[in-house]
Tab-separated table of N, CA and C in Angstrom:
chain	number	residue	atom	x	y	z
A	1	UNK	N	0.838	-1.180	0.000
A	1	UNK	CA	0.000	0.000	0.000
A	1	UNK	C	0.882	1.242	0.000
A	2	UNK	N	0.324	2.313	-0.525
A	2	UNK	CA	1.019	3.606	-0.544
A	2	UNK	C	0.255	4.607	0.314
A	3	UNK	N	0.990	5.406	1.053
A	3	UNK	CA	0.423	6.505	1.835
A	3	UNK	C	1.296	7.718	1.566
A	4	UNK	N	0.707	8.722	0.947
A	4	UNK	CA	1.485	9.924	0.638
A	4	UNK	C	2.720	9.621	-0.174
A	5	UNK	N	2.634	8.646	-1.072
A	5	UNK	CA	3.754	8.267	-1.915
A	5	UNK	C	4.760	7.339	-1.256
A	6	UNK	N	4.539	6.993	0.005
A	6	UNK	CA	5.452	6.095	0.717
A	6	UNK	C	4.835	4.712	0.832
A	7	UNK	N	5.692	3.713	0.862
A	7	UNK	CA	5.221	2.342	1.009
A	7	UNK	C	4.844	2.059	2.453
A	8	UNK	N	3.723	1.380	2.614
A	8	UNK	CA	3.282	0.920	3.924
A	8	UNK	C	3.156	-0.584	3.818
A	9	UNK	N	4.022	-1.309	4.491
A	9	UNK	CA	4.040	-2.758	4.361
A	9	UNK	C	3.703	-3.525	5.629
A	10	UNK	N	3.261	-2.833	6.666
A	10	UNK	CA	2.957	-3.501	7.920
A	10	UNK	C	1.658	-4.298	7.811
A	11	UNK	N	1.587	-5.362	8.585
A	11	UNK	CA	0.387	-6.197	8.638
A	11	UNK	C	-0.472	-5.767	9.823
A	12	UNK	N	-1.660	-6.336	9.899
A	12	UNK	CA	-2.537	-6.061	11.031
A	12	UNK	C	-1.846	-6.462	12.329
A	13	UNK	N	-1.203	-7.600	12.328
A	13	UNK	CA	-0.486	-8.068	13.526
A	13	UNK	C	0.639	-7.097	13.913
A	14	UNK	N	1.352	-6.549	12.917
A	14	UNK	CA	2.412	-5.573	13.196
A	14	UNK	C	1.838	-4.350	13.922
A	15	UNK	N	0.677	-3.880	13.430
A	15	UNK	CA	0.036	-2.711	14.038
A	15	UNK	C	-0.410	-3.038	15.464
A	16	UNK	N	-1.024	-4.195	15.647
A	16	UNK	CA	-1.479	-4.599	16.985
A	16	UNK	C	-0.309	-4.674	17.960
A	17	UNK	N	0.784	-5.252	17.540
A	17	UNK	CA	1.966	-5.360	18.406
A	17	UNK	C	2.533	-3.990	18.742
A	18	UNK	N	2.619	-3.125	17.742
A	18	UNK	CA	3.185	-1.789	17.957
A	18	UNK	C	2.339	-0.958	18.914
A	19	UNK	N	1.023	-1.192	18.922
A	19	UNK	CA	0.131	-0.383	19.747
A	19	UNK	C	-0.071	-0.940	21.156
A	20	UNK	N	0.430	-2.147	21.429
A	20	UNK	CA	0.273	-2.719	22.773
A	20	UNK	C	0.894	-1.790	23.810
A	21	UNK	N	0.096	-1.451	24.823
A	21	UNK	CA	0.582	-0.594	25.901
A	21	UNK	C	0.634	0.882	25.567
A	22	UNK	N	0.272	1.243	24.336
A	22	UNK	CA	0.303	2.648	23.926
A	22	UNK	C	-0.939	3.356	24.479
A	23	UNK	N	-0.739	4.473	25.130
A	23	UNK	CA	-1.836	5.243	25.724
A	23	UNK	C	-2.579	6.000	24.624
A	24	UNK	N	-3.902	5.829	24.545
A	24	UNK	CA	-4.654	6.548	23.503
A	24	UNK	C	-4.737	8.043	23.797
A	25	UNK	N	-4.654	8.822	22.730
A	25	UNK	CA	-4.830	10.260	22.853
A	25	UNK	C	-6.319	10.586	22.786
A	26	UNK	N	-6.659	11.826	23.055
A	26	UNK	CA	-8.049	12.274	23.005
A	26	UNK	C	-8.611	12.061	21.595
A	27	UNK	N	-9.784	11.446	21.520
A	27	UNK	CA	-10.481	11.261	20.247
A	27	UNK	C	-11.161	12.578	19.911
A	28	UNK	N	-10.965	13.044	18.693
A	28	UNK	CA	-11.610	14.287	18.272
A	28	UNK	C	-12.817	13.987	17.397
A	29	UNK	N	-12.597	13.407	16.234
A	29	UNK	CA	-13.717	13.151	15.327
A	29	UNK	C	-13.745	11.710	14.842
A	30	UNK	N	-12.592	11.132	14.603
A	30	UNK	CA	-12.509	9.785	14.048
A	30	UNK	C	-11.756	8.882	15.013
A	31	UNK	N	-12.086	7.585	14.952
A	31	UNK	CA	-11.393	6.626	15.808
A	31	UNK	C	-11.181	5.315	15.075
A	32	UNK	N	-10.217	4.551	15.576
A	32	UNK	CA	-9.931	3.207	15.091
A	32	UNK	C	-9.779	2.316	16.311
A	33	UNK	N	-10.313	1.107	16.216
A	33	UNK	CA	-10.205	0.143	17.310
A	33	UNK	C	-9.001	-0.762	17.068
A	34	UNK	N	-8.086	-0.793	18.028
A	34	UNK	CA	-6.911	-1.663	17.965
A	34	UNK	C	-6.768	-2.334	19.329
A	35	UNK	N	-6.750	-3.641	19.349
A	35	UNK	CA	-6.603	-4.398	20.599
A	35	UNK	C	-7.671	-4.021	21.627
A	36	UNK	N	-8.885	-3.729	21.174
A	36	UNK	CA	-9.969	-3.399	22.085
A	36	UNK	C	-9.916	-1.992	22.653
A	37	UNK	N	-9.025	-1.159	22.144
A	37	UNK	CA	-8.880	0.222	22.591
A	37	UNK	C	-9.104	1.132	21.390
A	38	UNK	N	-9.694	2.300	21.622
A	38	UNK	CA	-9.893	3.244	20.529
A	38	UNK	C	-8.812	4.316	20.549
A	39	UNK	N	-8.323	4.648	19.357
A	39	UNK	CA	-7.277	5.640	19.159
A	39	UNK	C	-7.668	6.548	18.000
A	40	UNK	N	-7.083	7.745	17.937
A	40	UNK	CA	-7.202	8.524	16.713
A	40	UNK	C	-6.415	7.798	15.610
A	41	UNK	N	-6.966	7.679	14.399
A	41	UNK	CA	-6.261	6.963	13.328
A	41	UNK	C	-4.862	7.505	13.050
A	42	UNK	N	-4.703	8.827	13.105
A	42	UNK	CA	-3.383	9.392	12.825
A	42	UNK	C	-2.369	9.007	13.901
A	43	UNK	N	-2.809	8.867	15.152
A	43	UNK	CA	-1.905	8.430	16.212
A	43	UNK	C	-1.362	7.046	15.885
A	44	UNK	N	-2.252	6.159	15.458
A	44	UNK	CA	-1.842	4.781	15.172
A	44	UNK	C	-0.857	4.749	14.010
A	45	UNK	N	-1.213	5.388	12.891
A	45	UNK	CA	-0.331	5.338	11.724
A	45	UNK	C	1.012	6.003	12.015
A	46	UNK	N	0.998	7.128	12.716
A	46	UNK	CA	2.255	7.811	13.055
A	46	UNK	C	3.118	6.949	13.973
A	47	UNK	N	2.499	6.331	14.960
A	47	UNK	CA	3.259	5.501	15.903
A	47	UNK	C	3.868	4.283	15.205
A	48	UNK	N	3.090	3.648	14.357
A	48	UNK	CA	3.534	2.424	13.692
A	48	UNK	C	4.644	2.704	12.676
A	49	UNK	N	4.531	3.832	11.968
A	49	UNK	CA	5.487	4.128	10.893
A	49	UNK	C	6.624	5.056	11.298
A	50	UNK	N	6.383	5.878	12.343
A	50	UNK	CA	7.371	6.893	12.697
A	50	UNK	C	7.259	8.136	11.829
A	51	UNK	N	6.228	8.202	10.977
A	51	UNK	CA	6.039	9.353	10.093
A	51	UNK	C	5.435	10.522	10.858
A	52	UNK	N	5.779	11.727	10.446
A	52	UNK	CA	5.182	12.942	10.987
A	52	UNK	C	3.712	12.984	10.592
A	53	UNK	N	2.847	13.306	11.521
A	53	UNK	CA	1.397	13.312	11.268
A	53	UNK	C	0.980	14.321	10.212
A	54	UNK	N	1.784	15.327	9.992
A	54	UNK	CA	1.440	16.335	8.989
A	54	UNK	C	1.690	15.841	7.577
A	55	UNK	N	2.291	14.659	7.424
A	55	UNK	CA	2.608	14.151	6.093
A	55	UNK	C	1.539	13.219	5.533
A	56	UNK	N	0.449	13.014	6.287
A	56	UNK	CA	-0.670	12.205	5.790
A	56	UNK	C	-1.953	12.697	6.439
A	57	UNK	N	-3.071	12.376	5.814
A	57	UNK	CA	-4.367	12.828	6.325
A	57	UNK	C	-5.020	11.742	7.171
A	58	UNK	N	-6.035	12.152	7.927
A	58	UNK	CA	-6.828	11.194	8.696
A	58	UNK	C	-7.470	10.183	7.753
A	59	UNK	N	-7.955	10.656	6.609
A	59	UNK	CA	-8.607	9.752	5.654
A	59	UNK	C	-7.620	8.706	5.112
A	60	UNK	N	-6.382	9.112	4.866
A	60	UNK	CA	-5.368	8.142	4.425
A	60	UNK	C	-5.113	7.113	5.523
A	61	UNK	N	-5.008	7.575	6.757
A	61	UNK	CA	-4.786	6.649	7.879
A	61	UNK	C	-5.949	5.671	7.988
A	62	UNK	N	-7.177	6.171	7.879
A	62	UNK	CA	-8.346	5.302	7.953
A	62	UNK	C	-8.365	4.306	6.791
A	63	UNK	N	-8.028	4.754	5.603
A	63	UNK	CA	-8.030	3.863	4.430
A	63	UNK	C	-7.075	2.690	4.651
A	64	UNK	N	-5.872	2.984	5.100
A	64	UNK	CA	-4.867	1.945	5.323
A	64	UNK	C	-5.308	1.002	6.443
A	65	UNK	N	-5.753	1.561	7.553
A	65	UNK	CA	-6.137	0.736	8.699
A	65	UNK	C	-7.375	-0.111	8.394
A	66	UNK	N	-8.314	0.426	7.635
A	66	UNK	CA	-9.498	-0.338	7.238
A	66	UNK	C	-9.101	-1.499	6.328
A	67	UNK	N	-8.188	-1.237	5.393
A	67	UNK	CA	-7.724	-2.308	4.496
A	67	UNK	C	-7.048	-3.434	5.271
A	68	UNK	N	-6.452	-3.098	6.409
A	68	UNK	CA	-5.818	-4.120	7.235
A	68	UNK	C	-6.846	-4.888	8.070
A	69	UNK	N	-8.090	-4.378	8.125
A	69	UNK	CA	-9.143	-5.070	8.867
A	69	UNK	C	-9.558	-4.424	10.169
A	70	UNK	N	-9.073	-3.208	10.436
A	70	UNK	CA	-9.468	-2.508	11.654
A	70	UNK	C	-10.780	-1.759	11.422
A	71	UNK	N	-11.535	-1.554	12.499
A	71	UNK	CA	-12.780	-0.795	12.428
A	71	UNK	C	-12.453	0.674	12.644
A	72	UNK	N	-12.732	1.483	11.630
A	72	UNK	CA	-12.561	2.935	11.715
A	72	UNK	C	-13.934	3.572	11.563
A	73	UNK	N	-14.202	4.610	12.340
A	73	UNK	CA	-15.490	5.299	12.227
A	73	UNK	C	-15.404	6.664	12.885
A	74	UNK	N	-16.490	7.421	12.713
A	74	UNK	CA	-16.598	8.724	13.354
A	74	UNK	C	-17.074	8.512	14.783
A	75	UNK	N	-16.528	9.264	15.703
A	75	UNK	CA	-16.925	9.154	17.102
A	75	UNK	C	-18.290	9.790	17.302
A	76	UNK	N	-19.070	9.255	18.230
A	76	UNK	CA	-20.367	9.834	18.560
A	76	UNK	C	-20.182	11.019	19.499
A	77	UNK	N	-21.211	11.835	19.617
A	77	UNK	CA	-21.134	12.998	20.493
A	77	UNK	C	-22.185	12.899	21.598
A	78	UNK	N	-21.839	13.407	22.756
A	78	UNK	CA	-22.777	13.493	23.876
A	78	UNK	C	-23.619	14.761	23.716
A	79	UNK	N	-24.722	14.838	24.426
A	79	UNK	CA	-25.565	16.036	24.345
A	79	UNK	C	-24.841	17.328	24.736
A	80	UNK	N	-23.844	17.235	25.629
A	80	UNK	CA	-23.125	18.442	26.041
A	80	UNK	C	-22.050	18.848	25.037
A	81	UNK	N	-21.962	18.104	23.920
A	81	UNK	CA	-20.991	18.434	22.878
A	81	UNK	C	-19.676	17.702	23.005
A	82	UNK	N	-19.406	17.084	24.152
A	82	UNK	CA	-18.163	16.321	24.295
A	82	UNK	C	-18.310	15.002	23.540
A	83	UNK	N	-17.200	14.448	23.140
A	83	UNK	CA	-17.237	13.214	22.364
A	83	UNK	C	-17.482	12.010	23.248
A	84	UNK	N	-18.262	11.067	22.748
A	84	UNK	CA	-18.601	9.870	23.510
A	84	UNK	C	-17.367	9.042	23.821
A	85	UNK	N	-16.310	9.150	23.022
A	85	UNK	CA	-15.103	8.355	23.246
A	85	UNK	C	-13.993	9.181	23.874
A	86	UNK	N	-14.325	10.319	24.492
A	86	UNK	CA	-13.324	11.126	25.175
A	86	UNK	C	-12.827	10.405	26.415
A	87	UNK	N	-11.897	10.992	27.118
A	87	UNK	CA	-11.302	10.341	28.278
A	87	UNK	C	-11.956	10.729	29.598
A	88	UNK	N	-13.008	11.561	29.560
A	88	UNK	CA	-13.689	11.920	30.798
A	88	UNK	C	-14.445	10.709	31.323
A	89	UNK	N	-14.436	10.529	32.623
A	89	UNK	CA	-15.140	9.394	33.220
A	89	UNK	C	-16.552	9.800	33.587
A	90	UNK	N	-17.388	8.833	33.852
A	90	UNK	CA	-18.745	9.097	34.285
A	90	UNK	C	-18.773	9.932	35.553
A	91	UNK	N	-17.802	9.720	36.437
A	91	UNK	CA	-17.757	10.480	37.683
A	91	UNK	C	-17.561	11.972	37.406
A	92	UNK	N	-16.780	12.296	36.369
A	92	UNK	CA	-16.536	13.698	36.057
A	92	UNK	C	-17.810	14.376	35.545
A	93	UNK	N	-18.718	13.603	34.944
A	93	UNK	CA	-19.950	14.152	34.410
A	93	UNK	C	-21.111	14.024	35.384
A	94	UNK	N	-20.922	13.311	36.476
A	94	UNK	CA	-22.003	13.050	37.426
A	94	UNK	C	-22.555	14.369	37.958
A	95	UNK	N	-23.878	14.489	37.917
A	95	UNK	CA	-24.512	15.697	38.408
A	95	UNK	C	-24.574	16.810	37.387
A	96	UNK	N	-23.814	16.721	36.318
A	96	UNK	CA	-23.805	17.773	35.309
A	96	UNK	C	-24.924	17.590	34.297
A	97	UNK	N	-25.434	16.373	34.162
A	97	UNK	CA	-26.468	16.088	33.177
A	97	UNK	C	-27.793	15.810	33.868
A	98	UNK	N	-28.884	16.350	33.317
A	98	UNK	CA	-30.213	16.032	33.813
A	98	UNK	C	-30.653	14.687	33.265
A	99	UNK	N	-31.849	14.223	33.678
A	99	UNK	CA	-32.357	12.925	33.219
A	99	UNK	C	-32.470	12.856	31.702
A	100	UNK	N	-32.993	13.918	31.079
A	100	UNK	CA	-33.144	13.930	29.624
A	100	UNK	C	-31.779	13.837	28.960
A	101	UNK	N	-30.818	14.594	29.490
A	101	UNK	CA	-29.467	14.560	28.933
A	101	UNK	C	-28.814	13.197	29.122
A	102	UNK	N	-29.078	12.566	30.271
A	102	UNK	CA	-28.518	11.227	30.511
A	102	UNK	C	-29.083	10.226	29.505
A	103	UNK	N	-30.376	10.312	29.244
A	103	UNK	CA	-30.991	9.417	28.252
A	103	UNK	C	-30.386	9.670	26.880
A	104	UNK	N	-30.229	10.924	26.502
A	104	UNK	CA	-29.625	11.254	25.208
A	104	UNK	C	-28.189	10.747	25.135
A	105	UNK	N	-27.448	10.862	26.247
A	105	UNK	CA	-26.073	10.364	26.279
A	105	UNK	C	-26.046	8.848	26.117
A	106	UNK	N	-26.987	8.154	26.772
A	106	UNK	CA	-27.075	6.697	26.621
A	106	UNK	C	-27.438	6.315	25.193
A	107	UNK	N	-28.349	7.076	24.592
A	107	UNK	CA	-28.719	6.801	23.195
A	107	UNK	C	-27.528	6.987	22.266
A	108	UNK	N	-26.726	8.030	22.505
A	108	UNK	CA	-25.532	8.260	21.686
A	108	UNK	C	-24.529	7.125	21.871
A	109	UNK	N	-24.356	6.680	23.117
A	109	UNK	CA	-23.441	5.561	23.379
A	109	UNK	C	-23.946	4.285	22.728
A	110	UNK	N	-25.266	4.072	22.778
A	110	UNK	CA	-25.860	2.898	22.146
A	110	UNK	C	-25.638	2.928	20.633
A	111	UNK	N	-25.817	4.088	20.024
A	111	UNK	CA	-25.600	4.214	18.579
A	111	UNK	C	-24.149	3.899	18.221
A	112	UNK	N	-23.218	4.352	19.050
A	112	UNK	CA	-21.805	4.059	18.806
A	112	UNK	C	-21.538	2.563	18.948
A	113	UNK	N	-22.131	1.947	19.973
A	113	UNK	CA	-21.966	0.498	20.170
A	113	UNK	C	-22.572	-0.274	19.003
A	114	UNK	N	-23.733	0.168	18.520
A	114	UNK	CA	-24.363	-0.512	17.388
A	114	UNK	C	-23.491	-0.414	16.146
A	115	UNK	N	-22.860	0.729	15.939
A	115	UNK	CA	-21.951	0.879	14.795
A	115	UNK	C	-20.759	-0.066	14.937
A	116	UNK	N	-20.251	-0.212	16.153
A	116	UNK	CA	-19.129	-1.127	16.387
A	116	UNK	C	-19.541	-2.567	16.120
A	117	UNK	N	-20.725	-2.935	16.570
A	117	UNK	CA	-21.225	-4.299	16.347
A	117	UNK	C	-21.417	-4.559	14.862
A	118	UNK	N	-21.970	-3.579	14.144
A	118	UNK	CA	-22.150	-3.739	12.700
A	118	UNK	C	-20.804	-3.932	12.002
A	119	UNK	N	-19.796	-3.192	12.447
A	119	UNK	CA	-18.454	-3.348	11.870
A	119	UNK	C	-17.876	-4.724	12.157
A	120	UNK	N	-18.062	-5.202	13.368
A	120	UNK	CA	-17.574	-6.537	13.724
A	120	UNK	C	-18.320	-7.614	12.936
A	121	UNK	N	-19.626	-7.440	12.780
A	121	UNK	CA	-20.423	-8.381	12.007
A	121	UNK	C	-19.921	-8.450	10.566
A	122	UNK	N	-19.634	-7.301	9.981
A	122	UNK	CA	-19.123	-7.269	8.610
A	122	UNK	C	-17.770	-7.967	8.516
A	123	UNK	N	-16.908	-7.774	9.526
A	123	UNK	CA	-15.607	-8.444	9.520
A	123	UNK	C	-15.760	-9.950	9.632
A	124	UNK	N	-16.683	-10.409	10.495
A	124	UNK	CA	-16.919	-11.856	10.649
A	124	UNK	C	-17.433	-12.442	9.350
A	125	UNK	N	-18.395	-11.766	8.713
A	125	UNK	CA	-18.932	-12.249	7.432
A	125	UNK	C	-17.832	-12.328	6.375
A	126	UNK	N	-16.966	-11.340	6.357
A	126	UNK	CA	-15.865	-11.332	5.394
A	126	UNK	C	-14.944	-12.529	5.622
A	127	UNK	N	-14.641	-12.805	6.873
A	127	UNK	CA	-13.783	-13.936	7.192
A	127	UNK	C	-14.466	-15.257	6.840
A	128	UNK	N	-15.757	-15.348	7.112
A	128	UNK	CA	-16.496	-16.565	6.784
A	128	UNK	C	-16.579	-16.776	5.275
A	129	UNK	N	-16.684	-15.700	4.506
A	129	UNK	CA	-16.748	-15.803	3.048
A	129	UNK	C	-15.433	-16.305	2.457
A	130	UNK	N	-14.336	-16.070	3.148
A	130	UNK	CA	-13.011	-16.496	2.654
A	130	UNK	C	-12.826	-18.011	2.768
A	131	UNK	N	-13.628	-18.650	3.618
A	131	UNK	CA	-13.476	-20.088	3.836
A	131	UNK	C	-13.845	-20.869	2.636
């Protein structure tokens, strides 16, 4: 594969190994799931390759990671505007949201989970079709 004119030859396993123990940065708009953890796609590609993040786009990172079999998608948003995959804990938001806002936040989290399940289902079907 090519990214910004450079060869990218790492496998899915190479990416998984490189990201083990790596602390995820704040998710802004897009995310990729690696080893059960969500990261910004550019963080993953930059870490794995050592390339400067300014030398490729988020879309290029997502294209490469998706081709390797990772789930990439847009992060959901909470009613207060913060991202559903941010690093704030429930305790930090406790008391800040009313009942209606809590329901909306749960609905947003559910939508994100449903998107993840749909992505996993598609990956399983793809693997089953290869048999």
